[in-house]
Amino acid sequence: MNRIFAITIVFLMIISCEKQAEFQSETINQAIENGKLATEGYVRSLHFVEGWLTKTDSASGLIPTNLTKQIDVWEPHNSAADNYAFMVLTVYLLDKDLYNGEMLDMLNSEKKLTSRVKSLPDIYAFSKQNFLSDEIKMSQIIFGASEYMKDGLIPINEYIGKSPWQDRMMEMLDDLQEFMQKPEDLETLFKDRQASIEEVNGEMLQTLSRVFWMTGEQKYLDWATKIGDFYLLGERDLSQIDYLRIRDHGCEIIGGLSELYVTLHFANPEKKEQYKEPYYKILDRVLEVGRNEDGLFYNAINPKTGEIVDKNIVDNWGYTFDAYYSVWLVDGKKEYRDAVLNGFKNLNENYRNYAWEGTSHDGYADALESGINLYNREPVPELKSWIDSEMQVMFDMQQPDGIIGGWHGDGNFARTAIMYSLWKSQGATIQPWRSDVILGAEKSEDGTYFVLTAENDWEGKLIFDAQRHKTILNLPIDYPRINQFPEWFTAESGKEYSLVSSQKELTGKYSGTQLLEGISVNLNGGEKLIVAVEN
């Protein structure tokens, strides 16, 4: 046992409750501050849900796309994918009654009312109590389903695992395959929206790669490989097209190809080797002509000529950097990791209070998630200070009634806030959650410290996070990916852990299974409970 940690253990065991307030450990003080930040994120997320639940349609129980021009419609690619999904995740953590009640009712209503082509949903109009369009438009159906799965259901699935929302994802995915036999067919379907070809194919690659590992079913990898062949061995060479969108609604293909590339590294190395040179060609071209002097990406480029089509800076820069970092993980290509690190270096100097998407909170959400996900892999102090600073900017965009912008992107506010809160508690959560029970955590060289305080007496469980990339998705490595919730401190069921607590009865050896199921805690109002887990 580390000597410093051992001294800390002894000290924690002998101090009385009255002396705890005088304990001046820098790590514990930081954990307390982190708890305040985590709680703010949770309170704001739940307030967002409460605000939007006042806007549901009285007949269907569904939420509208926005509160202005599209208040009469529910859209799978907007209402469901970006807003409803993160209402679900919020209440899963913070309000189990809402999770098992109104959120599940909304899912059942959505399936019943909006499924149009088999299980695939379409836009539903509240005033008609029917579909908005009398005509079935397969481009709209395909786009809506791919968005709903990748942006909404995949993140829920990656955090929760088996659930009715996982079932919804899988039924849509299986029904969608019939209508996406050939990737090139999308060129006809989206002839007026070229970027949607890359968006949909990229979303499918992300979904299929993860579902392949989750299920072990070869059909999903075969489907993904068809798309990969189209871009890397076929006719649509992204390094030679006239328009490549690097921001969202286009950048999905870069990340999607990286997920397939990583998957093939483990599942089919020969195929991966075929992809290597053409994929590097795309990544290298984007680095060559697609970045500004700070190492961040432009919104859109013409890879063929090198022209910058849109000089505004990508808000979701981390989503593209995820691809480079993933390739570095499997290939050890140093230049790609260097590109990621280079993108961090000027954030504090040039991108504080930055108008990522004008006045929209959505740009902040994507930029902050970019930072959090990559900080999980590369804990650069400058990146941490930028995230902490800019999170407060986004928080200040919430209105008193809980609504943020009054459109489907409000859910992204909660997604980012939850991601931030989980970081500040090192992935640990409490059940039942209560806003006056503050949980924060901080990692040190000796161990990870979890600190709980409460205004009033509380009885519940302190639950530690799992290696979800293994337990839910069965991934071979935890590569960075869009819309994942990063893992911080995680417990493994086959391991034993040493815990030391300011409540002596909690000190002892615990199995990983016990930590994952949660440690029972009785907390008096005003008490500070410290739980240290040895490295």
XYZ file of C-alpha atoms in Angstrom:
535
model
C 0.000 0.000 0.000
C 1.274 3.460 -0.852
C 2.628 5.134 2.314
C 0.765 8.432 1.758
C -2.469 6.577 1.141
C -1.936 4.490 4.255
C -1.450 7.617 6.372
C -4.617 9.076 4.894
C -6.493 5.872 5.766
C -5.363 6.006 9.398
C -6.261 9.664 9.641
C -9.713 9.128 8.183
C -10.381 6.289 10.585
C -9.504 8.222 13.739
C -11.053 11.607 13.078
C -14.431 12.207 14.618
C -17.481 13.621 12.850
C -16.862 16.946 14.603
C -13.338 17.154 13.190
C -14.265 16.276 9.604
C -15.084 19.905 8.804
C -11.489 20.801 9.642
C -10.017 18.219 7.308
C -7.994 20.194 4.759
C -7.088 17.655 2.093
C -6.755 19.370 -1.284
C -8.175 16.287 -3.004
C -11.222 16.150 -0.749
C -11.849 19.874 -1.070
C -11.708 19.515 -4.839
C -14.135 16.588 -4.658
C -16.561 18.803 -2.732
C -16.302 21.522 -5.370
C -16.771 18.930 -8.090
C -19.916 17.775 -6.332
C -21.404 21.251 -6.514
C -20.697 21.377 -10.257
C -22.140 17.907 -10.795
C -25.285 18.793 -8.889
C -25.767 21.960 -10.904
C -25.607 19.907 -14.097
C -28.167 17.442 -12.776
C -30.531 20.089 -11.416
C -30.472 21.924 -14.726
C -31.039 18.705 -16.686
C -34.057 17.733 -14.600
C -35.412 21.278 -14.884
C -35.114 20.942 -18.670
C -37.235 17.783 -18.549
C -39.826 19.409 -16.331
C -40.032 22.394 -18.670
C -40.560 20.289 -21.768
C -43.119 18.017 -20.113
C -45.409 21.040 -19.906
C -45.291 21.210 -23.720
C -46.496 17.694 -24.577
C -49.409 17.176 -26.934
C -52.488 16.318 -24.878
C -53.703 13.542 -27.189
C -50.492 11.721 -28.121
C -48.316 12.606 -25.148
C -45.443 13.403 -27.538
C -43.265 16.516 -27.499
C -43.175 18.894 -30.468
C -40.107 19.595 -32.549
C -39.947 23.176 -31.328
C -42.108 25.750 -29.600
C -42.464 28.114 -32.561
C -42.740 27.037 -36.205
C -43.027 23.277 -35.624
C -45.088 23.061 -32.478
C -47.615 20.834 -34.266
C -45.240 18.017 -35.242
C -43.158 15.239 -33.735
C -40.141 14.372 -35.879
C -38.033 11.235 -35.405
C -34.814 13.011 -36.457
C -35.425 15.961 -34.135
C -38.000 15.471 -31.372
C -36.975 11.873 -30.733
C -33.274 11.816 -31.578
C -32.121 15.031 -29.934
C -34.669 15.942 -27.278
C -36.734 13.029 -26.019
C -33.750 10.650 -25.808
C -31.966 12.850 -23.288
C -35.115 13.396 -21.291
C -35.026 9.608 -20.899
C -31.389 9.529 -19.838
C -31.891 12.402 -17.394
C -34.735 10.760 -15.515
C -33.021 7.366 -15.573
C -30.406 8.968 -13.330
C -32.548 11.416 -11.393
C -36.225 10.373 -11.308
C -37.030 6.683 -11.681
C -40.785 7.340 -11.444
C -40.663 9.524 -14.542
C -38.380 7.020 -16.260
C -40.747 4.100 -15.700
C -43.819 6.262 -16.166
C -44.125 9.165 -18.573
C -40.943 8.418 -20.536
C -41.964 4.823 -21.163
C -45.487 5.943 -22.043
C -43.986 8.342 -24.582
C -41.980 5.523 -26.153
C -45.053 3.307 -26.432
C -47.055 6.166 -27.943
C -44.288 6.965 -30.413
C -44.105 3.332 -31.556
C -47.869 3.042 -31.914
C -48.537 6.349 -33.655
C -45.457 7.100 -35.734
C -44.265 3.728 -37.076
C -45.060 3.882 -40.778
C -42.892 1.478 -42.779
C -42.769 -1.575 -40.542
C -41.236 -0.154 -37.342
C -39.646 2.857 -39.074
C -41.134 6.168 -37.913
C -42.325 9.177 -39.876
C -43.297 12.762 -39.020
C -46.517 12.903 -37.014
C -48.872 15.921 -36.937
C -50.805 16.509 -33.719
C -53.614 18.478 -35.376
C -54.233 15.683 -37.905
C -53.616 12.886 -35.388
C -51.890 11.269 -38.319
C -48.771 11.537 -40.444
C -47.914 14.996 -41.682
C -47.576 13.838 -45.291
C -49.984 11.538 -47.084
C -47.066 10.333 -49.176
C -44.369 7.979 -47.936
C -40.958 9.487 -48.702
C -38.294 6.855 -48.149
C -35.487 9.407 -47.970
C -37.275 10.992 -45.013
C -37.979 7.611 -43.408
C -34.363 6.465 -43.737
C -32.962 9.766 -42.511
C -35.290 9.878 -39.499
C -34.539 6.317 -38.435
C -30.771 6.668 -38.802
C -30.810 9.882 -36.755
C -33.080 8.459 -34.067
C -30.829 5.437 -33.643
C -27.427 7.100 -33.742
C -28.140 10.390 -31.977
C -30.719 9.168 -29.484
C -30.999 5.444 -28.918
C -27.307 4.516 -29.182
C -26.337 6.913 -26.332
C -29.185 5.581 -24.176
C -28.113 2.040 -24.950
C -24.434 2.690 -24.219
C -25.277 3.948 -20.740
C -28.302 1.872 -19.710
C -27.937 -1.341 -21.699
C -30.890 -3.687 -22.021
C -34.118 -1.676 -21.996
C -37.236 -0.990 -24.074
C -35.185 1.688 -25.847
C -32.624 -0.921 -26.883
C -35.487 -3.017 -28.254
C -36.725 -0.012 -30.232
C -33.266 0.543 -31.679
C -32.857 -3.064 -32.748
C -36.246 -3.385 -34.411
C -35.651 -0.230 -36.435
C -32.155 -1.325 -37.413
C -33.357 -4.709 -38.659
C -36.266 -3.205 -40.578
C -34.036 -0.550 -42.128
C -31.710 -3.063 -43.755
C -34.289 -3.925 -46.412
C -34.198 -0.349 -47.698
C -30.432 0.166 -47.596
C -29.079 -2.730 -49.629
C -26.715 -0.525 -51.635
C -24.930 2.558 -50.178
C -24.928 4.189 -53.624
C -28.740 4.250 -53.616
C -28.546 7.174 -51.203
C -27.078 9.308 -53.991
C -30.459 9.160 -55.705
C -32.513 9.533 -52.540
C -30.530 12.576 -51.381
C -29.657 14.121 -54.745
C -30.736 17.549 -53.470
C -28.895 17.207 -50.131
C -25.485 15.756 -50.903
C -24.195 16.064 -47.337
C -27.011 13.753 -46.201
C -25.366 10.894 -48.094
C -22.354 11.145 -45.805
C -24.468 11.844 -42.744
C -26.706 8.790 -43.115
C -23.934 6.428 -44.197
C -21.754 7.697 -41.352
C -24.536 7.231 -38.816
C -25.139 3.707 -40.034
C -21.434 2.876 -39.758
C -21.383 4.086 -36.163
C -24.524 2.169 -35.238
C -23.602 -1.009 -37.094
C -20.051 -1.153 -35.729
C -21.261 -0.909 -32.139
C -24.211 -3.271 -32.618
C -21.914 -5.841 -34.230
C -19.832 -5.997 -31.055
C -22.902 -5.883 -28.815
C -24.648 -8.785 -30.548
C -21.782 -10.659 -32.191
C -23.925 -11.001 -35.324
C -21.895 -10.960 -38.540
C -24.740 -9.472 -40.601
C -24.182 -6.072 -39.037
C -20.479 -6.064 -39.873
C -21.228 -7.243 -43.415
C -23.640 -4.339 -43.846
C -21.105 -1.867 -42.481
C -18.416 -3.271 -44.776
C -20.613 -2.632 -47.822
C -20.658 1.029 -46.841
C -16.924 1.004 -46.179
C -16.228 -0.506 -49.587
C -18.299 2.222 -51.235
C -16.078 4.933 -49.759
C -12.686 3.271 -49.499
C -12.612 0.781 -52.357
C -15.353 2.092 -54.612
C -16.477 5.179 -56.423
C -16.965 7.782 -53.673
C -13.455 8.855 -52.701
C -13.955 11.555 -50.063
C -10.511 12.994 -50.763
C -11.632 13.821 -54.307
C -15.227 15.021 -53.942
C -16.218 18.663 -54.404
C -17.860 19.179 -51.024
C -17.033 17.633 -47.653
C -18.773 18.921 -44.576
C -16.544 18.526 -41.503
C -19.098 19.849 -39.038
C -22.192 17.855 -38.029
C -24.585 16.735 -40.758
C -21.663 15.511 -42.802
C -18.735 14.781 -40.486
C -20.441 11.563 -39.386
C -18.784 9.686 -42.239
C -15.264 10.426 -40.981
C -16.102 9.088 -37.534
C -18.158 6.237 -38.942
C -15.300 5.008 -41.099
C -12.986 5.120 -38.081
C -15.375 2.922 -36.082
C -15.480 0.400 -38.902
C -11.685 0.616 -39.255
C -11.172 -0.121 -35.547
C -13.721 -2.938 -35.705
C -11.948 -4.566 -38.640
C -8.600 -4.243 -36.854
C -9.888 -6.899 -34.463
C -12.544 -8.713 -36.508
C -11.029 -8.815 -40.013
C -7.423 -7.551 -40.181
C -7.074 -8.378 -43.883
C -10.024 -6.162 -44.779
C -8.716 -3.422 -42.529
C -5.410 -3.531 -44.395
C -7.275 -2.944 -47.668
C -8.858 0.152 -46.157
C -5.681 1.551 -44.620
C -4.197 3.518 -47.506
C -7.462 5.004 -48.844
C -8.614 5.948 -45.336
C -5.288 7.585 -44.515
C -5.627 9.495 -47.777
C -8.912 11.027 -46.594
C -7.671 11.801 -43.084
C -4.458 13.340 -44.400
C -6.326 15.511 -46.894
C -8.609 16.880 -44.181
C -5.589 17.720 -42.026
C -3.865 19.325 -44.999
C -6.605 21.707 -46.153
C -9.308 21.552 -43.485
C -7.756 23.270 -40.434
C -7.166 26.837 -39.337
C -3.999 28.180 -37.692
C -5.199 26.902 -34.287
C -5.531 23.345 -35.516
C -9.342 23.327 -35.525
C -11.477 22.351 -38.490
C -13.366 24.517 -40.959
C -17.054 23.758 -41.431
C -16.678 22.578 -45.025
C -13.997 22.140 -47.667
C -13.541 21.074 -51.269
C -11.036 18.231 -50.841
C -10.491 18.002 -54.577
C -9.237 21.578 -54.999
C -8.273 22.384 -51.417
C -10.704 25.320 -51.335
C -12.260 26.289 -47.998
C -16.002 26.337 -48.675
C -17.110 27.524 -45.214
C -14.465 29.244 -43.051
C -16.485 29.113 -39.851
C -14.993 26.795 -37.233
C -16.510 23.412 -36.469
C -18.220 23.286 -33.062
C -18.063 19.490 -32.884
C -14.317 19.389 -33.531
C -13.873 16.494 -31.137
C -16.173 14.246 -33.165
C -13.681 14.437 -36.033
C -10.659 14.222 -33.757
C -12.168 11.015 -32.339
C -11.472 9.399 -35.703
C -7.815 10.407 -35.685
C -7.342 9.303 -32.097
C -9.011 5.958 -32.787
C -6.688 5.266 -35.707
C -3.743 6.212 -33.501
C -4.915 3.691 -30.896
C -4.846 0.774 -33.323
C -2.071 1.841 -35.713
C 0.169 3.967 -33.490
C 0.259 6.723 -36.115
C 1.831 9.494 -34.049
C 0.876 12.291 -36.460
C -2.797 11.692 -35.762
C -2.454 11.945 -31.981
C -0.334 15.073 -32.477
C -3.131 16.609 -34.546
C -5.565 16.020 -31.689
C -3.242 17.538 -29.092
C -2.557 20.486 -31.364
C -6.285 21.217 -31.488
C -6.333 21.800 -27.715
C -3.499 24.233 -27.344
C -5.216 27.536 -28.147
C -8.684 26.918 -26.686
C -8.099 29.057 -23.599
C -6.527 31.881 -25.551
C -8.873 32.125 -28.532
C -12.081 30.194 -27.795
C -13.523 31.390 -24.518
C -17.057 32.800 -24.872
C -16.729 31.812 -28.504
C -19.792 31.964 -30.781
C -19.644 28.337 -31.939
C -23.069 28.583 -33.522
C -23.934 32.191 -32.889
C -26.043 32.455 -29.735
C -27.145 28.814 -29.766
C -26.413 26.552 -26.810
C -26.116 23.644 -29.235
C -22.729 24.793 -30.496
C -21.503 24.954 -26.919
C -22.871 21.474 -26.192
C -20.990 19.927 -29.103
C -17.769 21.811 -28.377
C -17.849 20.895 -24.688
C -18.559 17.239 -25.389
C -15.665 17.290 -27.812
C -13.446 18.439 -24.978
C -14.796 16.117 -22.268
C -14.537 12.981 -24.368
C -10.965 13.685 -25.388
C -9.924 14.920 -21.921
C -10.914 11.457 -20.726
C -8.072 10.131 -22.919
C -5.652 13.052 -22.742
C -6.019 14.872 -19.384
C -4.386 18.114 -20.446
C -4.828 20.743 -17.667
C -5.478 23.551 -20.159
C -8.335 21.555 -21.655
C -9.859 21.016 -18.223
C -9.828 24.729 -17.396
C -11.446 25.529 -20.743
C -14.229 22.985 -20.182
C -14.962 24.284 -16.671
C -15.077 27.862 -17.907
C -17.268 27.246 -20.944
C -19.695 24.942 -19.160
C -20.798 27.916 -17.101
C -21.396 29.874 -20.303
C -23.728 27.125 -21.546
C -25.475 26.784 -18.188
C -26.311 30.486 -18.253
C -28.278 29.972 -21.477
C -31.065 28.079 -19.674
C -34.273 30.028 -19.089
C -36.090 30.164 -15.718
C -38.748 27.675 -16.861
C -36.127 25.049 -17.743
C -36.381 25.526 -21.494
C -33.110 26.438 -23.169
C -33.686 27.469 -26.784
C -37.183 26.099 -27.251
C -36.232 23.644 -29.994
C -35.176 20.024 -30.366
C -31.541 20.843 -29.602
C -32.480 21.501 -25.976
C -31.844 17.824 -25.303
C -28.202 18.296 -26.249
C -27.904 20.716 -23.323
C -28.889 17.910 -20.948
C -26.677 15.375 -22.721
C -23.648 17.616 -22.187
C -24.611 18.554 -18.632
C -24.951 14.881 -17.670
C -21.624 14.053 -19.294
C -20.015 16.857 -17.288
C -21.707 15.791 -14.046
C -20.577 12.193 -14.420
C -17.025 13.404 -14.912
C -17.208 15.452 -11.708
C -18.359 12.394 -9.733
C -15.937 10.030 -11.521
C -18.919 8.142 -12.895
C -20.466 7.378 -9.491
C -24.163 8.053 -8.903
C -26.627 7.875 -6.033
C -30.076 6.340 -5.772
C -32.451 7.771 -4.944
C -31.163 11.089 -6.244
C -32.027 14.248 -4.351
C -30.870 17.740 -5.159
C -29.611 18.428 -1.624
C -27.418 15.299 -1.608
C -24.131 16.363 -3.173
C -21.764 13.753 -4.612
C -18.381 14.743 -5.984
C -15.147 12.897 -6.603
C -11.514 13.546 -7.377
C -8.739 11.231 -8.437
C -5.301 11.432 -6.836
C -2.089 9.460 -7.103
C -3.194 7.310 -4.176
C -6.794 6.587 -5.028
C -10.135 8.056 -5.942
C -11.998 10.036 -3.286
C -15.794 10.254 -3.239
C -17.420 12.822 -0.944
C -21.108 12.933 -0.050
C -22.862 15.717 1.835
C -26.547 16.312 2.479
C -28.643 19.097 3.938
C -31.104 16.571 5.377
C -30.890 12.920 6.413
C -30.601 10.601 3.425
C -30.590 6.843 3.024
C -29.648 5.223 -0.264
C -26.868 3.699 -2.330
C -23.577 4.982 -3.658
C -23.254 3.223 -7.030
C -19.989 2.944 -8.929
C -19.718 2.896 -12.700
C -18.957 -0.158 -14.831
C -16.676 -0.582 -17.817
C -19.703 -0.100 -20.020
C -17.751 -0.471 -23.255
C -17.227 -4.092 -22.148
C -20.324 -4.931 -20.130
C -22.837 -3.449 -22.592
C -21.108 -3.224 -25.973
C -18.407 -5.911 -25.686
C -15.949 -3.566 -27.401
C -12.337 -4.783 -27.664
C -11.060 -1.283 -26.723
C -12.739 1.873 -25.461
C -12.037 4.017 -28.515
C -13.452 7.585 -28.477
C -16.785 7.842 -30.271
C -19.571 10.312 -30.852
C -22.190 10.645 -28.092
C -20.562 8.202 -25.694
C -20.510 8.907 -21.972
C -16.857 8.486 -20.981
C -15.806 6.121 -18.217
C -13.845 7.527 -15.276
C -13.505 5.343 -12.160
C -14.941 1.920 -12.973
C -15.380 -1.251 -10.962
C -14.959 -4.728 -12.409
C -17.008 -7.636 -11.144
C -14.048 -10.008 -10.880
C -11.858 -7.732 -8.776
C -11.574 -6.820 -5.098
C -11.323 -3.238 -3.854
C -10.126 -1.648 -0.621
C -12.342 1.145 0.666
C -11.662 3.467 3.575
C -14.366 5.746 4.883
C -14.984 8.371 7.503
C -17.850 6.052 8.528
C -15.820 3.179 9.982
C -18.477 0.594 9.181
C -17.982 1.242 5.452
C -14.233 0.618 5.590
C -13.179 -2.762 4.260
C -12.821 -5.039 1.252
C -15.520 -5.066 -1.411
C -16.017 -7.102 -4.534
C -16.473 -5.284 -7.813
C -20.019 -6.658 -7.939
C -20.801 -4.984 -4.608
C -19.538 -1.643 -5.884
C -21.546 -1.972 -9.098
C -24.719 -2.832 -7.198
C -24.074 0.020 -4.784
C -22.954 0.488 -1.188
C -25.752 1.205 1.286
C -25.260 4.586 2.940
C -26.951 6.367 5.840
C -26.088 10.053 5.824
C -27.072 12.517 8.508
C -27.982 16.050 7.565
C -24.862 18.193 7.630
C -22.530 15.188 7.623
C -19.577 14.870 5.250
C -19.000 11.287 4.186
C -15.642 10.422 2.628
C -15.076 7.166 0.774
C -11.590 6.522 -0.608
C -10.961 3.699 -3.065
C -7.337 2.619 -3.174
C -5.621 2.475 -6.569
